[in-house]
Amino acid sequence: FPVTMTLPKTVGYIGRHKWSKEALQEQNELAARTGGYKLRRCNNSLGNDFGKMLYNYDMVEQEITDTVILTEGVFDAISLVRKLDLYDEHQIVPVATFGKKISETQIYKIQSKGVKNVIIGYDSDAVESIRKAASVLNDYFSVLIPNMSGDGKDWDEKEEGEIYGIFSGKLLTPREFALDIVQEI
């Protein structure tokens, strides 16, 4: 998939293996035992600083988009657009940060478009990364975190009804999210 930051300029490419996570894990466990070749789930173009890029950033419109949903990967952002039917909706836009982090450059780019709210939609297994990102983002935006309670599924693996249920449920503030973490320990 091409990554554009200012249409029509392509600034990089990202690809993902078509096998499931489970099939790749099985292959890689076999490769580890036999000395074979391990397969990568994702493969980005070289020579690009993905820490400064945001996938789907071109859909964020100045002074129209007030909320972005941060996802880890391209396929998560695409899934949210598709499953929530956000193709022509510009008030809320899913964007991918290419991992479980947010850089100062990415924050600046989101801020420069006038975005006021950020929903951190990283995978449910990224608890510590979500906490760190929320701590940083909370200085610049109103931050909310969906309660996905460790179901282990990425956005692209969830059914449409599951996604609507998550977003129609209580979204947590960074403080509430941190308290939930402490209560689980």
JSON list of C-alpha atoms in Angstrom, two decimals:
[
{"chain": "A", "resi": 1, "resn": "PHE", "atom": "CA", "xyz": [0.00, 0.00, 0.00]},
{"chain": "A", "resi": 2, "resn": "PRO", "atom": "CA", "xyz": [1.34, 3.47, -0.78]},
{"chain": "A", "resi": 3, "resn": "VAL", "atom": "CA", "xyz": [1.65, 5.90, 2.11]},
{"chain": "A", "resi": 4, "resn": "THR", "atom": "CA", "xyz": [0.85, 9.49, 1.13]},
{"chain": "A", "resi": 5, "resn": "MET", "atom": "CA", "xyz": [1.17, 12.55, 3.34]},
{"chain": "A", "resi": 6, "resn": "THR", "atom": "CA", "xyz": [0.20, 15.26, 0.90]},
{"chain": "A", "resi": 7, "resn": "LEU", "atom": "CA", "xyz": [-1.68, 13.86, -2.06]},
{"chain": "A", "resi": 8, "resn": "PRO", "atom": "CA", "xyz": [-0.51, 12.84, -4.57]},
{"chain": "A", "resi": 9, "resn": "LYS", "atom": "CA", "xyz": [2.99, 12.54, -3.07]},
{"chain": "A", "resi": 10, "resn": "THR", "atom": "CA", "xyz": [3.83, 8.95, -2.06]},
{"chain": "A", "resi": 11, "resn": "VAL", "atom": "CA", "xyz": [6.33, 8.93, 0.81]},
{"chain": "A", "resi": 12, "resn": "GLY", "atom": "CA", "xyz": [6.62, 5.19, 1.39]},
{"chain": "A", "resi": 13, "resn": "TYR", "atom": "CA", "xyz": [5.06, 1.76, 1.03]},
{"chain": "A", "resi": 14, "resn": "ILE", "atom": "CA", "xyz": [3.86, -0.85, 3.47]},
{"chain": "A", "resi": 15, "resn": "GLY", "atom": "CA", "xyz": [2.97, -4.47, 2.83]},
{"chain": "A", "resi": 16, "resn": "ARG", "atom": "CA", "xyz": [1.61, -7.31, 4.92]},
{"chain": "A", "resi": 17, "resn": "HIS", "atom": "CA", "xyz": [1.80, -11.03, 4.42]},
{"chain": "A", "resi": 18, "resn": "LYS", "atom": "CA", "xyz": [-1.55, -12.54, 3.44]},
{"chain": "A", "resi": 19, "resn": "TRP", "atom": "CA", "xyz": [-1.21, -15.47, 5.85]},
{"chain": "A", "resi": 20, "resn": "SER", "atom": "CA", "xyz": [-2.96, -15.23, 9.21]},
{"chain": "A", "resi": 21, "resn": "LYS", "atom": "CA", "xyz": [-1.02, -14.38, 12.38]},
{"chain": "A", "resi": 22, "resn": "GLU", "atom": "CA", "xyz": [-1.43, -17.97, 13.51]},
{"chain": "A", "resi": 23, "resn": "ALA", "atom": "CA", "xyz": [-0.08, -19.45, 10.24]},
{"chain": "A", "resi": 24, "resn": "LEU", "atom": "CA", "xyz": [2.91, -17.09, 10.32]},
{"chain": "A", "resi": 25, "resn": "GLN", "atom": "CA", "xyz": [3.59, -17.93, 13.96]},
{"chain": "A", "resi": 26, "resn": "GLU", "atom": "CA", "xyz": [3.44, -21.65, 13.18]},
{"chain": "A", "resi": 27, "resn": "GLN", "atom": "CA", "xyz": [5.82, -21.22, 10.22]},
{"chain": "A", "resi": 28, "resn": "ASN", "atom": "CA", "xyz": [8.23, -19.13, 12.30]},
{"chain": "A", "resi": 29, "resn": "GLU", "atom": "CA", "xyz": [8.22, -21.64, 15.17]},
{"chain": "A", "resi": 30, "resn": "LEU", "atom": "CA", "xyz": [9.05, -24.38, 12.66]},
{"chain": "A", "resi": 31, "resn": "ALA", "atom": "CA", "xyz": [11.78, -22.20, 11.14]},
{"chain": "A", "resi": 32, "resn": "ALA", "atom": "CA", "xyz": [13.25, -21.56, 14.60]},
{"chain": "A", "resi": 33, "resn": "ARG", "atom": "CA", "xyz": [13.43, -25.30, 15.30]},
{"chain": "A", "resi": 34, "resn": "THR", "atom": "CA", "xyz": [14.82, -26.27, 11.89]},
{"chain": "A", "resi": 35, "resn": "GLY", "atom": "CA", "xyz": [16.99, -23.24, 11.12]},
{"chain": "A", "resi": 36, "resn": "GLY", "atom": "CA", "xyz": [14.66, -22.21, 8.29]},
{"chain": "A", "resi": 37, "resn": "TYR", "atom": "CA", "xyz": [13.65, -18.81, 7.04]},
{"chain": "A", "resi": 38, "resn": "LYS", "atom": "CA", "xyz": [11.29, -16.75, 9.23]},
{"chain": "A", "resi": 39, "resn": "LEU", "atom": "CA", "xyz": [8.51, -14.77, 7.58]},
{"chain": "A", "resi": 40, "resn": "ARG", "atom": "CA", "xyz": [7.64, -11.20, 8.54]},
{"chain": "A", "resi": 41, "resn": "ARG", "atom": "CA", "xyz": [4.03, -10.14, 8.94]},
{"chain": "A", "resi": 42, "resn": "CYS", "atom": "CA", "xyz": [4.70, -6.59, 7.71]},
{"chain": "A", "resi": 43, "resn": "ASN", "atom": "CA", "xyz": [7.34, -5.15, 5.46]},
{"chain": "A", "resi": 44, "resn": "ASN", "atom": "CA", "xyz": [7.85, -1.41, 5.03]},
{"chain": "A", "resi": 45, "resn": "SER", "atom": "CA", "xyz": [9.83, 0.34, 2.32]},
{"chain": "A", "resi": 46, "resn": "LEU", "atom": "CA", "xyz": [13.39, 1.19, 3.28]},
{"chain": "A", "resi": 47, "resn": "GLY", "atom": "CA", "xyz": [14.82, 4.68, 3.73]},
{"chain": "A", "resi": 48, "resn": "ASN", "atom": "CA", "xyz": [11.60, 6.13, 5.11]},
{"chain": "A", "resi": 49, "resn": "ASP", "atom": "CA", "xyz": [11.07, 7.53, 8.57]},
{"chain": "A", "resi": 50, "resn": "PHE", "atom": "CA", "xyz": [7.73, 5.97, 9.43]},
{"chain": "A", "resi": 51, "resn": "GLY", "atom": "CA", "xyz": [7.91, 7.64, 12.85]},
{"chain": "A", "resi": 52, "resn": "LYS", "atom": "CA", "xyz": [7.14, 10.92, 11.09]},
{"chain": "A", "resi": 53, "resn": "MET", "atom": "CA", "xyz": [4.32, 9.58, 8.93]},
{"chain": "A", "resi": 54, "resn": "LEU", "atom": "CA", "xyz": [0.65, 8.89, 9.52]},
{"chain": "A", "resi": 55, "resn": "TYR", "atom": "CA", "xyz": [-1.35, 6.59, 7.26]},
{"chain": "A", "resi": 56, "resn": "ASN", "atom": "CA", "xyz": [-4.67, 8.11, 6.12]},
{"chain": "A", "resi": 57, "resn": "TYR", "atom": "CA", "xyz": [-3.46, 11.58, 7.16]},
{"chain": "A", "resi": 58, "resn": "ASP", "atom": "CA", "xyz": [-4.75, 13.06, 3.91]},
{"chain": "A", "resi": 59, "resn": "MET", "atom": "CA", "xyz": [-8.31, 12.39, 5.08]},
{"chain": "A", "resi": 60, "resn": "VAL", "atom": "CA", "xyz": [-7.79, 14.69, 8.08]},
{"chain": "A", "resi": 61, "resn": "GLU", "atom": "CA", "xyz": [-9.21, 18.04, 7.00]},
{"chain": "A", "resi": 62, "resn": "GLN", "atom": "CA", "xyz": [-8.18, 21.38, 8.47]},
{"chain": "A", "resi": 63, "resn": "GLU", "atom": "CA", "xyz": [-10.77, 22.64, 10.98]},
{"chain": "A", "resi": 64, "resn": "ILE", "atom": "CA", "xyz": [-13.27, 19.90, 9.95]},
{"chain": "A", "resi": 65, "resn": "THR", "atom": "CA", "xyz": [-11.70, 16.83, 11.57]},
{"chain": "A", "resi": 66, "resn": "ASP", "atom": "CA", "xyz": [-12.03, 17.18, 15.32]},
{"chain": "A", "resi": 67, "resn": "THR", "atom": "CA", "xyz": [-11.22, 13.56, 16.28]},
{"chain": "A", "resi": 68, "resn": "VAL", "atom": "CA", "xyz": [-8.67, 11.03, 15.09]},
{"chain": "A", "resi": 69, "resn": "ILE", "atom": "CA", "xyz": [-8.53, 7.38, 16.09]},
{"chain": "A", "resi": 70, "resn": "LEU", "atom": "CA", "xyz": [-4.90, 6.28, 16.33]},
{"chain": "A", "resi": 71, "resn": "THR", "atom": "CA", "xyz": [-4.25, 2.72, 15.24]},
{"chain": "A", "resi": 72, "resn": "GLU", "atom": "CA", "xyz": [-1.01, 0.78, 15.09]},
{"chain": "A", "resi": 73, "resn": "GLY", "atom": "CA", "xyz": [-1.24, -0.31, 11.49]},
{"chain": "A", "resi": 74, "resn": "VAL", "atom": "CA", "xyz": [-2.60, 0.47, 8.07]},
{"chain": "A", "resi": 75, "resn": "PHE", "atom": "CA", "xyz": [-5.00, -2.47, 8.06]},
{"chain": "A", "resi": 76, "resn": "ASP", "atom": "CA", "xyz": [-6.51, -1.38, 11.38]},
{"chain": "A", "resi": 77, "resn": "ALA", "atom": "CA", "xyz": [-7.17, 2.11, 10.00]},
{"chain": "A", "resi": 78, "resn": "ILE", "atom": "CA", "xyz": [-8.61, 0.68, 6.79]},
{"chain": "A", "resi": 79, "resn": "SER", "atom": "CA", "xyz": [-10.84, -1.68, 8.80]},
{"chain": "A", "resi": 80, "resn": "LEU", "atom": "CA", "xyz": [-12.23, 1.12, 10.93]},
{"chain": "A", "resi": 81, "resn": "VAL", "atom": "CA", "xyz": [-12.98, 3.24, 7.85]},
{"chain": "A", "resi": 82, "resn": "ARG", "atom": "CA", "xyz": [-14.70, 0.29, 6.18]},
{"chain": "A", "resi": 83, "resn": "LYS", "atom": "CA", "xyz": [-16.57, -1.19, 9.15]},
{"chain": "A", "resi": 84, "resn": "LEU", "atom": "CA", "xyz": [-17.71, 2.18, 10.53]},
{"chain": "A", "resi": 85, "resn": "ASP", "atom": "CA", "xyz": [-18.45, 3.53, 7.04]},
{"chain": "A", "resi": 86, "resn": "LEU", "atom": "CA", "xyz": [-16.20, 6.58, 7.48]},
{"chain": "A", "resi": 87, "resn": "TYR", "atom": "CA", "xyz": [-15.33, 6.98, 3.78]},
{"chain": "A", "resi": 88, "resn": "ASP", "atom": "CA", "xyz": [-16.99, 10.39, 3.44]},
{"chain": "A", "resi": 89, "resn": "GLU", "atom": "CA", "xyz": [-16.92, 11.30, 7.13]},
{"chain": "A", "resi": 90, "resn": "HIS", "atom": "CA", "xyz": [-14.21, 13.82, 7.94]},
{"chain": "A", "resi": 91, "resn": "GLN", "atom": "CA", "xyz": [-15.10, 14.77, 11.53]},
{"chain": "A", "resi": 92, "resn": "ILE", "atom": "CA", "xyz": [-13.59, 11.50, 12.79]},
{"chain": "A", "resi": 93, "resn": "VAL", "atom": "CA", "xyz": [-10.71, 9.89, 10.92]},
{"chain": "A", "resi": 94, "resn": "PRO", "atom": "CA", "xyz": [-8.70, 6.74, 11.73]},
{"chain": "A", "resi": 95, "resn": "VAL", "atom": "CA", "xyz": [-4.97, 7.18, 11.16]},
{"chain": "A", "resi": 96, "resn": "ALA", "atom": "CA", "xyz": [-2.13, 4.70, 11.66]},
{"chain": "A", "resi": 97, "resn": "THR", "atom": "CA", "xyz": [1.09, 5.54, 13.52]},
{"chain": "A", "resi": 98, "resn": "PHE", "atom": "CA", "xyz": [3.00, 2.50, 12.15]},
{"chain": "A", "resi": 99, "resn": "GLY", "atom": "CA", "xyz": [3.47, 0.93, 15.54]},
{"chain": "A", "resi": 100, "resn": "LYS", "atom": "CA", "xyz": [2.62, 1.33, 19.21]},
{"chain": "A", "resi": 101, "resn": "LYS", "atom": "CA", "xyz": [4.04, 4.82, 19.59]},
{"chain": "A", "resi": 102, "resn": "ILE", "atom": "CA", "xyz": [3.49, 8.45, 18.72]},
{"chain": "A", "resi": 103, "resn": "SER", "atom": "CA", "xyz": [6.28, 10.87, 17.80]},
{"chain": "A", "resi": 104, "resn": "GLU", "atom": "CA", "xyz": [6.49, 14.63, 18.30]},
{"chain": "A", "resi": 105, "resn": "THR", "atom": "CA", "xyz": [6.32, 15.05, 14.51]},
{"chain": "A", "resi": 106, "resn": "GLN", "atom": "CA", "xyz": [3.13, 12.98, 14.31]},
{"chain": "A", "resi": 107, "resn": "ILE", "atom": "CA", "xyz": [1.62, 15.00, 17.17]},
{"chain": "A", "resi": 108, "resn": "TYR", "atom": "CA", "xyz": [2.51, 18.24, 15.41]},
{"chain": "A", "resi": 109, "resn": "LYS", "atom": "CA", "xyz": [0.93, 17.07, 12.15]},
{"chain": "A", "resi": 110, "resn": "ILE", "atom": "CA", "xyz": [-2.31, 16.17, 13.92]},
{"chain": "A", "resi": 111, "resn": "GLN", "atom": "CA", "xyz": [-2.30, 19.46, 15.86]},
{"chain": "A", "resi": 112, "resn": "SER", "atom": "CA", "xyz": [-1.65, 21.50, 12.72]},
{"chain": "A", "resi": 113, "resn": "LYS", "atom": "CA", "xyz": [-4.95, 20.28, 11.27]},
{"chain": "A", "resi": 114, "resn": "GLY", "atom": "CA", "xyz": [-6.88, 21.57, 14.28]},
{"chain": "A", "resi": 115, "resn": "VAL", "atom": "CA", "xyz": [-7.73, 18.16, 15.74]},
{"chain": "A", "resi": 116, "resn": "LYS", "atom": "CA", "xyz": [-8.96, 18.44, 19.32]},
{"chain": "A", "resi": 117, "resn": "ASN", "atom": "CA", "xyz": [-9.65, 14.81, 20.33]},
{"chain": "A", "resi": 118, "resn": "VAL", "atom": "CA", "xyz": [-7.57, 11.65, 20.04]},
{"chain": "A", "resi": 119, "resn": "ILE", "atom": "CA", "xyz": [-8.86, 8.14, 20.64]},
{"chain": "A", "resi": 120, "resn": "ILE", "atom": "CA", "xyz": [-5.99, 5.70, 21.17]},
{"chain": "A", "resi": 121, "resn": "GLY", "atom": "CA", "xyz": [-7.12, 2.55, 19.37]},
{"chain": "A", "resi": 122, "resn": "TYR", "atom": "CA", "xyz": [-3.95, 0.50, 19.69]},
{"chain": "A", "resi": 123, "resn": "ASP", "atom": "CA", "xyz": [-4.34, -3.28, 20.05]},
{"chain": "A", "resi": 124, "resn": "SER", "atom": "CA", "xyz": [-5.55, -4.56, 23.41]},
{"chain": "A", "resi": 125, "resn": "ASP", "atom": "CA", "xyz": [-2.16, -6.20, 24.12]},
{"chain": "A", "resi": 126, "resn": "ALA", "atom": "CA", "xyz": [-0.40, -2.80, 24.01]},
{"chain": "A", "resi": 127, "resn": "VAL", "atom": "CA", "xyz": [-1.34, -1.68, 27.54]},
{"chain": "A", "resi": 128, "resn": "GLU", "atom": "CA", "xyz": [2.00, -0.07, 28.40]},
{"chain": "A", "resi": 129, "resn": "SER", "atom": "CA", "xyz": [2.29, 1.60, 24.98]},
{"chain": "A", "resi": 130, "resn": "ILE", "atom": "CA", "xyz": [-1.24, 2.97, 25.32]},
{"chain": "A", "resi": 131, "resn": "ARG", "atom": "CA", "xyz": [-0.42, 4.34, 28.77]},
{"chain": "A", "resi": 132, "resn": "LYS", "atom": "CA", "xyz": [2.74, 6.06, 27.49]},
{"chain": "A", "resi": 133, "resn": "ALA", "atom": "CA", "xyz": [1.05, 7.49, 24.41]},
{"chain": "A", "resi": 134, "resn": "ALA", "atom": "CA", "xyz": [-1.88, 8.75, 26.50]},
{"chain": "A", "resi": 135, "resn": "SER", "atom": "CA", "xyz": [0.49, 10.47, 28.89]},
{"chain": "A", "resi": 136, "resn": "VAL", "atom": "CA", "xyz": [2.19, 12.35, 26.04]},
{"chain": "A", "resi": 137, "resn": "LEU", "atom": "CA", "xyz": [-0.96, 13.09, 24.02]},
{"chain": "A", "resi": 138, "resn": "ASN", "atom": "CA", "xyz": [-2.90, 14.31, 27.06]},
{"chain": "A", "resi": 139, "resn": "ASP", "atom": "CA", "xyz": [-0.80, 17.51, 27.03]},
{"chain": "A", "resi": 140, "resn": "TYR", "atom": "CA", "xyz": [-2.13, 18.42, 23.57]},
{"chain": "A", "resi": 141, "resn": "PHE", "atom": "CA", "xyz": [-5.54, 16.79, 23.08]},
{"chain": "A", "resi": 142, "resn": "SER", "atom": "CA", "xyz": [-8.57, 15.48, 24.87]},
{"chain": "A", "resi": 143, "resn": "VAL", "atom": "CA", "xyz": [-7.62, 11.79, 24.99]},
{"chain": "A", "resi": 144, "resn": "LEU", "atom": "CA", "xyz": [-9.92, 8.77, 25.25]},
{"chain": "A", "resi": 145, "resn": "ILE", "atom": "CA", "xyz": [-9.15, 5.05, 25.20]},
{"chain": "A", "resi": 146, "resn": "PRO", "atom": "CA", "xyz": [-11.60, 2.31, 24.18]},
{"chain": "A", "resi": 147, "resn": "ASN", "atom": "CA", "xyz": [-11.98, -0.47, 26.72]},
{"chain": "A", "resi": 148, "resn": "MET", "atom": "CA", "xyz": [-11.06, -3.54, 24.67]},
{"chain": "A", "resi": 149, "resn": "SER", "atom": "CA", "xyz": [-10.25, -5.70, 27.71]},
{"chain": "A", "resi": 150, "resn": "GLY", "atom": "CA", "xyz": [-7.61, -7.93, 26.19]},
{"chain": "A", "resi": 151, "resn": "ASP", "atom": "CA", "xyz": [-9.72, -9.82, 23.66]},
{"chain": "A", "resi": 152, "resn": "GLY", "atom": "CA", "xyz": [-6.54, -10.26, 21.60]},
{"chain": "A", "resi": 153, "resn": "LYS", "atom": "CA", "xyz": [-8.12, -9.17, 18.32]},
{"chain": "A", "resi": 154, "resn": "ASP", "atom": "CA", "xyz": [-6.93, -6.34, 16.10]},
{"chain": "A", "resi": 155, "resn": "TRP", "atom": "CA", "xyz": [-9.52, -3.99, 14.55]},
{"chain": "A", "resi": 156, "resn": "ASP", "atom": "CA", "xyz": [-9.32, -5.87, 11.26]},
{"chain": "A", "resi": 157, "resn": "GLU", "atom": "CA", "xyz": [-10.24, -9.11, 13.09]},
{"chain": "A", "resi": 158, "resn": "LYS", "atom": "CA", "xyz": [-13.28, -7.67, 14.88]},
{"chain": "A", "resi": 159, "resn": "GLU", "atom": "CA", "xyz": [-16.80, -7.83, 13.53]},
{"chain": "A", "resi": 160, "resn": "GLU", "atom": "CA", "xyz": [-18.67, -4.63, 12.78]},
{"chain": "A", "resi": 161, "resn": "GLY", "atom": "CA", "xyz": [-20.98, -5.13, 15.79]},
{"chain": "A", "resi": 162, "resn": "GLU", "atom": "CA", "xyz": [-18.02, -5.60, 18.13]},
{"chain": "A", "resi": 163, "resn": "ILE", "atom": "CA", "xyz": [-16.49, -2.32, 16.95]},
{"chain": "A", "resi": 164, "resn": "TYR", "atom": "CA", "xyz": [-19.75, -0.41, 17.37]},
{"chain": "A", "resi": 165, "resn": "GLY", "atom": "CA", "xyz": [-20.10, -1.94, 20.84]},
{"chain": "A", "resi": 166, "resn": "ILE", "atom": "CA", "xyz": [-16.62, -0.78, 21.83]},
{"chain": "A", "resi": 167, "resn": "PHE", "atom": "CA", "xyz": [-17.19, 2.79, 20.66]},
{"chain": "A", "resi": 168, "resn": "SER", "atom": "CA", "xyz": [-20.71, 3.02, 22.08]},
{"chain": "A", "resi": 169, "resn": "GLY", "atom": "CA", "xyz": [-19.45, 1.81, 25.45]},
{"chain": "A", "resi": 170, "resn": "LYS", "atom": "CA", "xyz": [-17.51, 3.87, 27.94]},
{"chain": "A", "resi": 171, "resn": "LEU", "atom": "CA", "xyz": [-14.33, 5.38, 26.56]},
{"chain": "A", "resi": 172, "resn": "LEU", "atom": "CA", "xyz": [-11.75, 5.82, 29.29]},
{"chain": "A", "resi": 173, "resn": "THR", "atom": "CA", "xyz": [-9.72, 8.91, 30.12]},
{"chain": "A", "resi": 174, "resn": "PRO", "atom": "CA", "xyz": [-5.97, 8.30, 30.58]},
{"chain": "A", "resi": 175, "resn": "ARG", "atom": "CA", "xyz": [-6.49, 8.43, 34.38]},
{"chain": "A", "resi": 176, "resn": "GLU", "atom": "CA", "xyz": [-9.34, 5.88, 34.27]},
{"chain": "A", "resi": 177, "resn": "PHE", "atom": "CA", "xyz": [-7.25, 3.65, 31.99]},
{"chain": "A", "resi": 178, "resn": "ALA", "atom": "CA", "xyz": [-4.31, 3.80, 34.43]},
{"chain": "A", "resi": 179, "resn": "LEU", "atom": "CA", "xyz": [-6.61, 2.97, 37.35]},
{"chain": "A", "resi": 180, "resn": "ASP", "atom": "CA", "xyz": [-7.99, -0.02, 35.44]},
{"chain": "A", "resi": 181, "resn": "ILE", "atom": "CA", "xyz": [-4.43, -1.26, 34.93]},
{"chain": "A", "resi": 182, "resn": "VAL", "atom": "CA", "xyz": [-3.69, -0.97, 38.67]},
{"chain": "A", "resi": 183, "resn": "GLN", "atom": "CA", "xyz": [-6.94, -2.76, 39.56]},
{"chain": "A", "resi": 184, "resn": "GLU", "atom": "CA", "xyz": [-6.04, -5.68, 37.28]},
{"chain": "A", "resi": 185, "resn": "ILE", "atom": "CA", "xyz": [-2.68, -6.17, 38.99]}
]
